[in-house]
Structures are given as structure tokens and as C-alpha cells.
mmCIF file of C-alpha atoms in Angstrom:
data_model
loop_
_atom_site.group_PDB
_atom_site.id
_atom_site.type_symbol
_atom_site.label_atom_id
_atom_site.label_comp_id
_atom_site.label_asym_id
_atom_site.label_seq_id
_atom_site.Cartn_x
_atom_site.Cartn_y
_atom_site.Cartn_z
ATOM 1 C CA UNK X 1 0.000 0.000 0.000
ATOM 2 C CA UNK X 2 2.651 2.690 1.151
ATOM 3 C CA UNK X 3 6.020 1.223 -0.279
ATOM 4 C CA UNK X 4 5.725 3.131 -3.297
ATOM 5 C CA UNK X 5 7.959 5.722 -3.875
ATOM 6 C CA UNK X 6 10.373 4.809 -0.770
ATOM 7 C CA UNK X 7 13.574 3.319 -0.625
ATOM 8 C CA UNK X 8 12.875 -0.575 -1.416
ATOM 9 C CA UNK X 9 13.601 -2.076 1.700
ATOM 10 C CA UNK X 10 12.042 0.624 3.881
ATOM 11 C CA UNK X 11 9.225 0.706 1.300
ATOM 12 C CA UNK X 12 8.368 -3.173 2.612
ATOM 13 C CA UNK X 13 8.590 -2.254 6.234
ATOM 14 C CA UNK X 14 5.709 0.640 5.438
ATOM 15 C CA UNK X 15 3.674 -1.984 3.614
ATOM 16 C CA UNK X 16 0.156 -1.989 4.587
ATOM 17 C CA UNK X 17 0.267 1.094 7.374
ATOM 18 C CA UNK X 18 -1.116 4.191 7.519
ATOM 19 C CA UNK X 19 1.055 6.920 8.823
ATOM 20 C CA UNK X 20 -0.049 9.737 10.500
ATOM 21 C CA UNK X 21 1.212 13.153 9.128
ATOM 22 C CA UNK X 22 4.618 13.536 11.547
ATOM 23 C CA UNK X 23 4.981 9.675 10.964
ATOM 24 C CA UNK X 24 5.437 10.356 6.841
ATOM 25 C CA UNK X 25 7.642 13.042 7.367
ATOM 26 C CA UNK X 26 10.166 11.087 9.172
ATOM 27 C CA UNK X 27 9.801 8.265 6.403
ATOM 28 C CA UNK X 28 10.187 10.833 3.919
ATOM 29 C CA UNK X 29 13.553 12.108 5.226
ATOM 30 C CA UNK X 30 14.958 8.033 5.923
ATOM 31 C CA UNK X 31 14.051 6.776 2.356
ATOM 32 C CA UNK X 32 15.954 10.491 1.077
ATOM 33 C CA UNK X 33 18.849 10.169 3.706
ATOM 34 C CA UNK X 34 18.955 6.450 4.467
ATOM 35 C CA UNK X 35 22.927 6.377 3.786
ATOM 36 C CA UNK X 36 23.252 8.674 6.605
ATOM 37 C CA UNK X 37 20.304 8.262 8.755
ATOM 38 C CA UNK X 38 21.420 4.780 9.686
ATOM 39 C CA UNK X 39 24.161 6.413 11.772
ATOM 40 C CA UNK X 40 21.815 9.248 13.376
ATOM 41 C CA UNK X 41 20.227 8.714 17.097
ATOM 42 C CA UNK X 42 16.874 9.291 17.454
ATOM 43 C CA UNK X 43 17.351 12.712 18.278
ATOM 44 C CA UNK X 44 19.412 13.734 15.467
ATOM 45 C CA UNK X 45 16.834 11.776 13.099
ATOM 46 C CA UNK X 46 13.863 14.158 14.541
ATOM 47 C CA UNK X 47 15.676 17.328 14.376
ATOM 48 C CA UNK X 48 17.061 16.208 10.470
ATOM 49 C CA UNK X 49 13.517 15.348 10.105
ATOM 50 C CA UNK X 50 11.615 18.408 11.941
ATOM 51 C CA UNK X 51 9.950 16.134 14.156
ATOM 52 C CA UNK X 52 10.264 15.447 18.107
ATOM 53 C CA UNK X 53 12.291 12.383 19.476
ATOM 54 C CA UNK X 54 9.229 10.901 20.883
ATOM 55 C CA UNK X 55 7.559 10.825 17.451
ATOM 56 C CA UNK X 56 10.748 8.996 16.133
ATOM 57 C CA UNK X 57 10.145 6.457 19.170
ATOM 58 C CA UNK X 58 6.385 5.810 18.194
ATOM 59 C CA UNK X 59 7.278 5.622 14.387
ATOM 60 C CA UNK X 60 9.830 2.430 15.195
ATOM 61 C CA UNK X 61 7.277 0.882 17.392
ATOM 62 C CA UNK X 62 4.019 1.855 14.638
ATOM 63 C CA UNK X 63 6.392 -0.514 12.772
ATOM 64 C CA UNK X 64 6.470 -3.007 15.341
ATOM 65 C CA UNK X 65 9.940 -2.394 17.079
ATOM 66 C CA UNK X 66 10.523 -2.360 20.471
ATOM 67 C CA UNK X 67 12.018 1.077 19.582
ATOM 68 C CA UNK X 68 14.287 3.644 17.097
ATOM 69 C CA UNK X 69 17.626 1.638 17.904
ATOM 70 C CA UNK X 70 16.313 -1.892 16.688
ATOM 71 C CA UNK X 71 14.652 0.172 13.312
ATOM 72 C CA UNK X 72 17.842 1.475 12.768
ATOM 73 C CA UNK X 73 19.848 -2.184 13.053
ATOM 74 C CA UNK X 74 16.985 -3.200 10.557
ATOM 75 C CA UNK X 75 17.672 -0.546 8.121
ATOM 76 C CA UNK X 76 21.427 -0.771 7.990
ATOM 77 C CA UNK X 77 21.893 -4.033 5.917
ATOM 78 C CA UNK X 78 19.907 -1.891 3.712
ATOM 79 C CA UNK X 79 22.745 0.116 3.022
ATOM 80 C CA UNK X 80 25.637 -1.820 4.150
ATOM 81 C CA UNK X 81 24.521 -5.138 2.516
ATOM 82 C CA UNK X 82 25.350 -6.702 -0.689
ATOM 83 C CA UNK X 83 24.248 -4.263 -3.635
ATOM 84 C CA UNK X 84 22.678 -1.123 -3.894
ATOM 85 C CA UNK X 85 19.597 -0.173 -3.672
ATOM 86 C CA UNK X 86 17.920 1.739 -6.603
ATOM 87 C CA UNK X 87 17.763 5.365 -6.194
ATOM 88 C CA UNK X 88 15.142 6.941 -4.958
ATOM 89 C CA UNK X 89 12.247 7.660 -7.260
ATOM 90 C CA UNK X 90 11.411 12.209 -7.063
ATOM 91 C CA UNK X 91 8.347 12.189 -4.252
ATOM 92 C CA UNK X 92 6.179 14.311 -5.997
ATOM 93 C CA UNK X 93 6.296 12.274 -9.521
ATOM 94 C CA UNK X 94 5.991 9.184 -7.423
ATOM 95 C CA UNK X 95 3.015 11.055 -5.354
ATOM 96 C CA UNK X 96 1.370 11.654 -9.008
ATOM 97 C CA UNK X 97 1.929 8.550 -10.058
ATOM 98 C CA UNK X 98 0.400 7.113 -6.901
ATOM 99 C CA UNK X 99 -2.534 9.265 -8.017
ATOM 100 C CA UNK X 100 -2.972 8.214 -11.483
ATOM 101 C CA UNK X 101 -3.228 4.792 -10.430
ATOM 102 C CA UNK X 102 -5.301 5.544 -7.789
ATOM 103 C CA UNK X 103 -7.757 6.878 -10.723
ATOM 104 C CA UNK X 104 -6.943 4.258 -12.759
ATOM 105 C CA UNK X 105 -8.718 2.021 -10.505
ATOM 106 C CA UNK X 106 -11.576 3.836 -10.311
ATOM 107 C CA UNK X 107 -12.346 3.751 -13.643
ATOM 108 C CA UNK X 108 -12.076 0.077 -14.014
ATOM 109 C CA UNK X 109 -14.577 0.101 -10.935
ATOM 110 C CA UNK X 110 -17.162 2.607 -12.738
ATOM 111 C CA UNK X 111 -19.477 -0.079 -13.752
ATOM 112 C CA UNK X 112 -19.312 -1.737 -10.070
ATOM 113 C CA UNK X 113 -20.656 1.619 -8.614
ATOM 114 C CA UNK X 114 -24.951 2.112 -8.960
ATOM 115 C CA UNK X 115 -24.342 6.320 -10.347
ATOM 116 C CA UNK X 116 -27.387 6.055 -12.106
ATOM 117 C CA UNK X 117 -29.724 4.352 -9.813
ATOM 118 C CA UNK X 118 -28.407 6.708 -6.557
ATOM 119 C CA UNK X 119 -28.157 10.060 -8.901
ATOM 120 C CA UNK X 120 -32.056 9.421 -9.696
ATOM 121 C CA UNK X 121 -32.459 8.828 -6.022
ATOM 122 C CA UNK X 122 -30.410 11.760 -5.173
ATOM 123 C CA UNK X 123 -32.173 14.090 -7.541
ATOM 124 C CA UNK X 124 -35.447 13.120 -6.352
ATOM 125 C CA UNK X 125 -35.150 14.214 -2.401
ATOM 126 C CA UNK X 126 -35.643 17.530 -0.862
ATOM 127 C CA UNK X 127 -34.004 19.107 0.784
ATOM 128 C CA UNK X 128 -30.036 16.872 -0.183
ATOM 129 C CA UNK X 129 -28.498 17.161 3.161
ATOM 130 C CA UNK X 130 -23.916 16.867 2.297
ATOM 131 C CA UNK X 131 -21.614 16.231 5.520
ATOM 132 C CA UNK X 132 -18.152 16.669 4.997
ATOM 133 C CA UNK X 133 -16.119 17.178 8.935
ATOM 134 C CA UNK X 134 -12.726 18.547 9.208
ATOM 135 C CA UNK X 135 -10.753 16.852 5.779
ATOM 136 C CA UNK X 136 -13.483 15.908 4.112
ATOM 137 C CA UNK X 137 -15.240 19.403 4.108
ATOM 138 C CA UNK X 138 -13.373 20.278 1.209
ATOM 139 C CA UNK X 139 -14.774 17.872 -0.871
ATOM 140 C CA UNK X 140 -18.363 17.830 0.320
ATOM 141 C CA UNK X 141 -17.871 21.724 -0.223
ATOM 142 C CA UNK X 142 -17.138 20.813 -3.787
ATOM 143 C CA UNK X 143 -20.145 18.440 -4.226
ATOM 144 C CA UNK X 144 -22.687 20.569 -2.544
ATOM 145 C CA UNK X 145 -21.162 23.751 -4.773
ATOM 146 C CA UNK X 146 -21.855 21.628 -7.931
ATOM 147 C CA UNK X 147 -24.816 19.917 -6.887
ATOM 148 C CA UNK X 148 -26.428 23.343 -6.155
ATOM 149 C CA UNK X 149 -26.465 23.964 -9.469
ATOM 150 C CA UNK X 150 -28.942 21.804 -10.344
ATOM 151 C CA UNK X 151 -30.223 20.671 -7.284
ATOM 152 C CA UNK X 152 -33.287 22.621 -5.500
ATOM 153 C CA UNK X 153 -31.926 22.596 -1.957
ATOM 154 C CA UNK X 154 -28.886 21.148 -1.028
ATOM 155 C CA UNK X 155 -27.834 21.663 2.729
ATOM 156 C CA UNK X 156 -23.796 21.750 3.569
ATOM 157 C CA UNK X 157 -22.740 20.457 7.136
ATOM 158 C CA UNK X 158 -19.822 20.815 7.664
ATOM 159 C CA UNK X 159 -19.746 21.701 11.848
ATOM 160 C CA UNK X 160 -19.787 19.009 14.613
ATOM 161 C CA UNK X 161 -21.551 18.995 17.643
ATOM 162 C CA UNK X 162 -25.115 19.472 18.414
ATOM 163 C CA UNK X 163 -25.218 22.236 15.147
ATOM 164 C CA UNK X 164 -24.497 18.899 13.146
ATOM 165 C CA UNK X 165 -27.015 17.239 14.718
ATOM 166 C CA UNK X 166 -29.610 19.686 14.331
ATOM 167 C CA UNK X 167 -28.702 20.030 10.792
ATOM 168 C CA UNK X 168 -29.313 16.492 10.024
ATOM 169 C CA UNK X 169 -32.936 16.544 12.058
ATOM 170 C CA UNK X 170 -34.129 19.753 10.063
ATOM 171 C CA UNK X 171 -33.380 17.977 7.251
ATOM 172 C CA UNK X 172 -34.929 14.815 7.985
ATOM 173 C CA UNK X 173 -38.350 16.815 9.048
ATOM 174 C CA UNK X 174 -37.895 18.944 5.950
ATOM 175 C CA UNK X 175 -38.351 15.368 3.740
ATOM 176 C CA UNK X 176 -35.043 14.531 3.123
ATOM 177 C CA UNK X 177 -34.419 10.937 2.214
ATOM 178 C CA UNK X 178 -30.488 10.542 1.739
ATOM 179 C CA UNK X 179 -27.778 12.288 3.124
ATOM 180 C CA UNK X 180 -24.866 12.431 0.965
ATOM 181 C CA UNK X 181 -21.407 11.990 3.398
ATOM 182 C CA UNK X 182 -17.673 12.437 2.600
ATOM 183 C CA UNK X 183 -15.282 10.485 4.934
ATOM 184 C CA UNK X 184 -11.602 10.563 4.299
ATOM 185 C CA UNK X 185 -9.182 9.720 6.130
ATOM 186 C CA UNK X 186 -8.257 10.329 9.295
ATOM 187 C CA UNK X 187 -11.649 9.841 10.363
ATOM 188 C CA UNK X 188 -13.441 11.755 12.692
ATOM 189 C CA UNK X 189 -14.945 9.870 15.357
ATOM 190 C CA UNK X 190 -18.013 12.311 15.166
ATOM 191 C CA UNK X 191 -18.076 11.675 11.362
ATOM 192 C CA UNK X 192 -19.074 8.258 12.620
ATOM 193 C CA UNK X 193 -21.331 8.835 15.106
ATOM 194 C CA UNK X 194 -23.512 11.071 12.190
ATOM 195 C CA UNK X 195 -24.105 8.320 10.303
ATOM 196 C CA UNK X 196 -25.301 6.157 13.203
ATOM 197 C CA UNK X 197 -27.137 9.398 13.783
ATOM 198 C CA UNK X 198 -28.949 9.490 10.104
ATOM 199 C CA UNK X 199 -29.655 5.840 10.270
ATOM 200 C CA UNK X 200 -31.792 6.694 13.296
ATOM 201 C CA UNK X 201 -33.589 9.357 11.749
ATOM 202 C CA UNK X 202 -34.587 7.202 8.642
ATOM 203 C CA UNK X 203 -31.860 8.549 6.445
ATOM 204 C CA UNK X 204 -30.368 6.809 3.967
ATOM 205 C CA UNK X 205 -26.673 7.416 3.784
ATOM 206 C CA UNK X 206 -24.652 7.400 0.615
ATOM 207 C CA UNK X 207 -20.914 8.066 1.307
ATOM 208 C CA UNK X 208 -17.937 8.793 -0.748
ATOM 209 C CA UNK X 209 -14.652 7.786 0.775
ATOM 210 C CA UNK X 210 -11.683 5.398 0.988
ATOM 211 C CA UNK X 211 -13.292 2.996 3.036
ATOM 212 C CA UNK X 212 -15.175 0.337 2.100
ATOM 213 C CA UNK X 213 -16.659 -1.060 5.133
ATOM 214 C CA UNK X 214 -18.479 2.220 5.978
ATOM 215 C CA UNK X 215 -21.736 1.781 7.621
ATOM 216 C CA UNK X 216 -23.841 2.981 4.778
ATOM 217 C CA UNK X 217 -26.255 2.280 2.238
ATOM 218 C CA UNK X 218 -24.407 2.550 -0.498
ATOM 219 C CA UNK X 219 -20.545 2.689 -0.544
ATOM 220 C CA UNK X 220 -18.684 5.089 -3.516
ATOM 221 C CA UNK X 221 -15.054 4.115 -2.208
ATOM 222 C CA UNK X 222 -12.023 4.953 -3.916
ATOM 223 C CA UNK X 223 -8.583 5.062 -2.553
ATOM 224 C CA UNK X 224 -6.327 8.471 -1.722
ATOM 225 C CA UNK X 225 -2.615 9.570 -2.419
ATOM 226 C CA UNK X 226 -0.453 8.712 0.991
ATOM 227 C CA UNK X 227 2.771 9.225 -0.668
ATOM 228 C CA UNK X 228 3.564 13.321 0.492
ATOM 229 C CA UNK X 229 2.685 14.461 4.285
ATOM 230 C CA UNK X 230 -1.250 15.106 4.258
ATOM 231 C CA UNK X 231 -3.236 13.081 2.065
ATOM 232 C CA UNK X 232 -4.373 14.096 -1.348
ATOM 233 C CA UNK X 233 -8.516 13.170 -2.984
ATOM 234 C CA UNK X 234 -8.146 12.808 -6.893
ATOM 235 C CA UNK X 235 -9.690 9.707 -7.072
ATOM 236 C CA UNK X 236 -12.532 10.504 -4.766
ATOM 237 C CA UNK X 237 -13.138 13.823 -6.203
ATOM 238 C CA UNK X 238 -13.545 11.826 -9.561
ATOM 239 C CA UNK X 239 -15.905 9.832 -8.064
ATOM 240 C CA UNK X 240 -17.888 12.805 -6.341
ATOM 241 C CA UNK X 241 -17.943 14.523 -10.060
ATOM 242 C CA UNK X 242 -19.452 11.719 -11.496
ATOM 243 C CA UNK X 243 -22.124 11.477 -8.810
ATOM 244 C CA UNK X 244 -23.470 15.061 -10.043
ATOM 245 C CA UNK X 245 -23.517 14.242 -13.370
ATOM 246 C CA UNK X 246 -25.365 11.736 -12.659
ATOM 247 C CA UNK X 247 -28.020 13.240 -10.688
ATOM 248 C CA UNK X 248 -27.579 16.297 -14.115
ATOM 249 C CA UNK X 249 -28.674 13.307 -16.247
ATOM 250 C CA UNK X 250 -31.643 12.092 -13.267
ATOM 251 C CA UNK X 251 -33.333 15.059 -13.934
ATOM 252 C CA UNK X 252 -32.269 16.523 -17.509
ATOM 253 C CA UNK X 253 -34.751 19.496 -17.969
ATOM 254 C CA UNK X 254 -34.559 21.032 -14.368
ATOM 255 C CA UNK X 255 -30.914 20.410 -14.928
ATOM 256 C CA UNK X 256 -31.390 22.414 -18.217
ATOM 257 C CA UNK X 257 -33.680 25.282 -16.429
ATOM 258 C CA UNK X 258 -31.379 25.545 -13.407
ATOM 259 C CA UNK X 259 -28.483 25.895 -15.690
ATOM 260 C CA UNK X 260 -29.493 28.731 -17.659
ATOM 261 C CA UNK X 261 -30.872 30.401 -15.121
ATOM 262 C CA UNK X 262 -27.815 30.257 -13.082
ATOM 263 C CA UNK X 263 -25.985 31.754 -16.455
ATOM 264 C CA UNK X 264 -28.973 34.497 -16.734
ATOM 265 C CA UNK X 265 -27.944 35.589 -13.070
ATOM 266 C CA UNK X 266 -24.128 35.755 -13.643
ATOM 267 C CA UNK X 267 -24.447 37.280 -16.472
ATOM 268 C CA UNK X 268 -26.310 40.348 -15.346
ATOM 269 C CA UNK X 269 -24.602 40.009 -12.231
ATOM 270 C CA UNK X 270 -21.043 40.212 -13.893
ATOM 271 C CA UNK X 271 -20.022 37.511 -11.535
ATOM 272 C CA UNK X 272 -17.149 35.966 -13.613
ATOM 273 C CA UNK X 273 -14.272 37.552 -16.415
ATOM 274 C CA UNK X 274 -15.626 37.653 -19.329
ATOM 275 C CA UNK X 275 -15.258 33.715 -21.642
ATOM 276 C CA UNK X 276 -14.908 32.094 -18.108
ATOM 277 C CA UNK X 277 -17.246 29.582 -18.040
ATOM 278 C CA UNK X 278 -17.487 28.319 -14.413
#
């Protein structure tokens, strides 16, 4: 999952695990310096790495040593074994690279997911309730700017605590019948808890994320970019974008009327340069 792009060896003992943020940045600067940060302590590797020594500590035991001295005995024959390793691949081409096949999959997947069946569903309740918490509210903030569009009432949430759950309840009393949700990673515990909390109202939730045991009805999962410090959403925001077309194509002449109208109003308005179309 995350050997990509790291030095080969190291790239095996990342296999499979998420990192957090501080954790990636200290991989990042062993798979760039490994020749030399085989002979660092722990506390020259965090301040080489910007990081704190107790971070280094809980990296080496995240990948299941006791602690940073017996990670750096494993990563030495790395360096000081037979042969060399291959030189590292540049992060951010390996990071886009990550991405393309990240999108890659989701297109061989686009007949798996039911776009047609939930952007007809979608289309059809009012008000469209969109939760998106901390990460995620960038790309729910997408998908409820687009959606708007040609959508009569769609209803961003992006704020925890009881404001989220009064969102979700006006909704639910105002006839909404699905709540659209974004959860990325890390997830929010609260994120979580919403969707337990829709299910209770009689929502039905439709979620776009990475993970694809999510407790909801219907499951648009494709995978992120973990190669640079903070996740990136190409793949996802794919996905999202194909959701509103295909709640554009549900309902093809409100679509039409919403669309125009929309280009009346800028228009007159002066909203946008003039030849920019968005």
C-alpha cells in the first residue's frame, strides 16, 4: 500500500500502514537520507527530520519495534549489505503517479458503482443534506457547490456537535431521504457517530470515501494519495464529479432550467471575467 515511492527495503517495512502526518515526514527524510540516517540517534533523526524524538520512538514501534535503535539495526543491511539499492524515485512524480493509479482504478470500478440508480435517487429528495467534517469538508464543499447547481436545496454540514445534529434533524423533518457523506481519512470519530445518527432518523446514507466497510447504504469508495505528508482526494473527487452528473442526467430538464438560469444571473450580475465559463 505505502512502499511506493520509498527506498525498497524501507518501502516493505511501510507496507500496509497508515502513517499519521509527523509519521510520513520522518519516512520521507529516511528513504531520502537512508545512507546517513542509519548512523543518526533518534534525536538527530527528529531534528534532520523536523519532528520530536518521541515521534521517532512511536514511528519504530508503529512498525512493530521495540524502539528507534532496533529500526535502525533493521535498516542498515539496507545500506551496508550486498548491492545497492535503486535510487530513490522524485516524491512528488511518485506522489502523481500514486494518483494516477489511484484513478486508474476507479475507472475500471465505474461499472461496479450504482451512479445512475443513486443520482435518480439523489435528484429526487428535498431538501439533499452533504456532511463533509474537518478533511473531508473540502470535498463535500465541492459536491454541494456543484450539486447546487442543479439541485433545488442542497444543505452543507460541515460543523460538529449538536449544530451537526440539528442540521441532520431539520433535514430529515424537511423530507429529506439521503444524506450524501464524505469520509476521508483520518476519520473523525463524530463523522461516525452522524451516520449512526442518520440511520436513526430514517436517512439513507450514501458516502464517498476510501473505506469500504463504511456503515452505509451505499458505498462510492475509492482510494487516496499517501505518498507526500497530508493526504491528497483525486480519485474521490472523480468519483464525487461523477455522482453530479449523474443526478444532471436524473433530472435533464430542471438540470437544463437551473443551468441557464444560473448563467442568466451571472451574467447580469457580472459575476465571472468575461469567456470564463465556471
Amino acid at each position: 500500500m505505502y512502499q511506493r515511492g520509498y527506498h525498497g527495503g524501507l518501502g516493505v517495512l511501510l507496507d500496509g500502514r497508515r502513517l499519521s502526518p509527523v509519521q510520513r515526514r520522518i519516512a520521507h527524510y529516511l528513504s531520502e537520507h537512508l545512507d546517513e540516517a542509519i548512523f543518526l540517534s533518534s534525536v538527530e533523526l527528529a531534528e534532520r527530520a523536523g519532528v520530536s524524538q518521541p515521534s521517532v520512538t512511536r514511528f519504530a514501534t508503529a512498525l512493530g519495534f521495540a524502539g528507534y535503535p532496533e529500526l535502525r539495526q533493521a535498516l542498515r543491511p539496507l545500506v551496508l549489505g550486498n548491492g545497492a539499492e535503486a535510487p530513490q524515485e522524485n516524491l512528488l512524480r511518485g506522489a502523481v503517479d500514486s494518483e494516477i493509479r489511484n484513478l486508474v482504478a476507479v475507472r475500471e470500478r465505474l461499472a461496479a458503482f450504482p451512479l445512475r440508480e443513486l443520482g435518480e435517487a439523489l435528484a429526487a429528495t428535498e431538501p439533499l443534506p452533504v456532511l463533509g467534517l474537518r478533511v473531508s469538508c473540502g470535498l463535500a464543499t465541492t459536491f454541494a457547490y456543484y450539486a447546487r447547481r442543479i439541485h433545488p436545496d442542497v444543505r452543507l454540514l460541515t460543523h460538529g456537535g449538536s449544530e451537526l445534529s440539528d442540521g441532520l434533524h431539520a433535514a430529515r423533518r424537511a423530507g429529506a431521504e439521503w444524506l450524501v457523506a464524505v469520509v476521508l481519512p483520518r476519520y473523525p470519530r463524530e463523522a461516525l457517530q452522524a451516520l449512526e445518527y442518520a440511520a436513526k432518523l430514517g436517512l439513507r446514507v450514501a458516502a464517498i470515501t476510501d473505506k469500504p466497510g463504511l456503515p452505509a447504504e451505499v458505498v462510492l469508495d475509492a482510494p487516496v494519495g499517501d505518498r507526500l505528508v497530508f493526504d491528497s482526494h483525486a480519485a474521490p473527487l472523480a468519483l464525487a464529479m461523477a455522482l453530479v452528473e449523474a443526478m444532471a442526467d436524473a433530472a435533464p430538464l430542471r438540470t437544463q432550467a437551473r443551468l441557464e438560469e444560473y448563467e442568466r444571473m451571472a451574467e447580469e450580475n457580472g459575476t465571472f471575467l468575461p469567456g470564463d465559463p465556471a
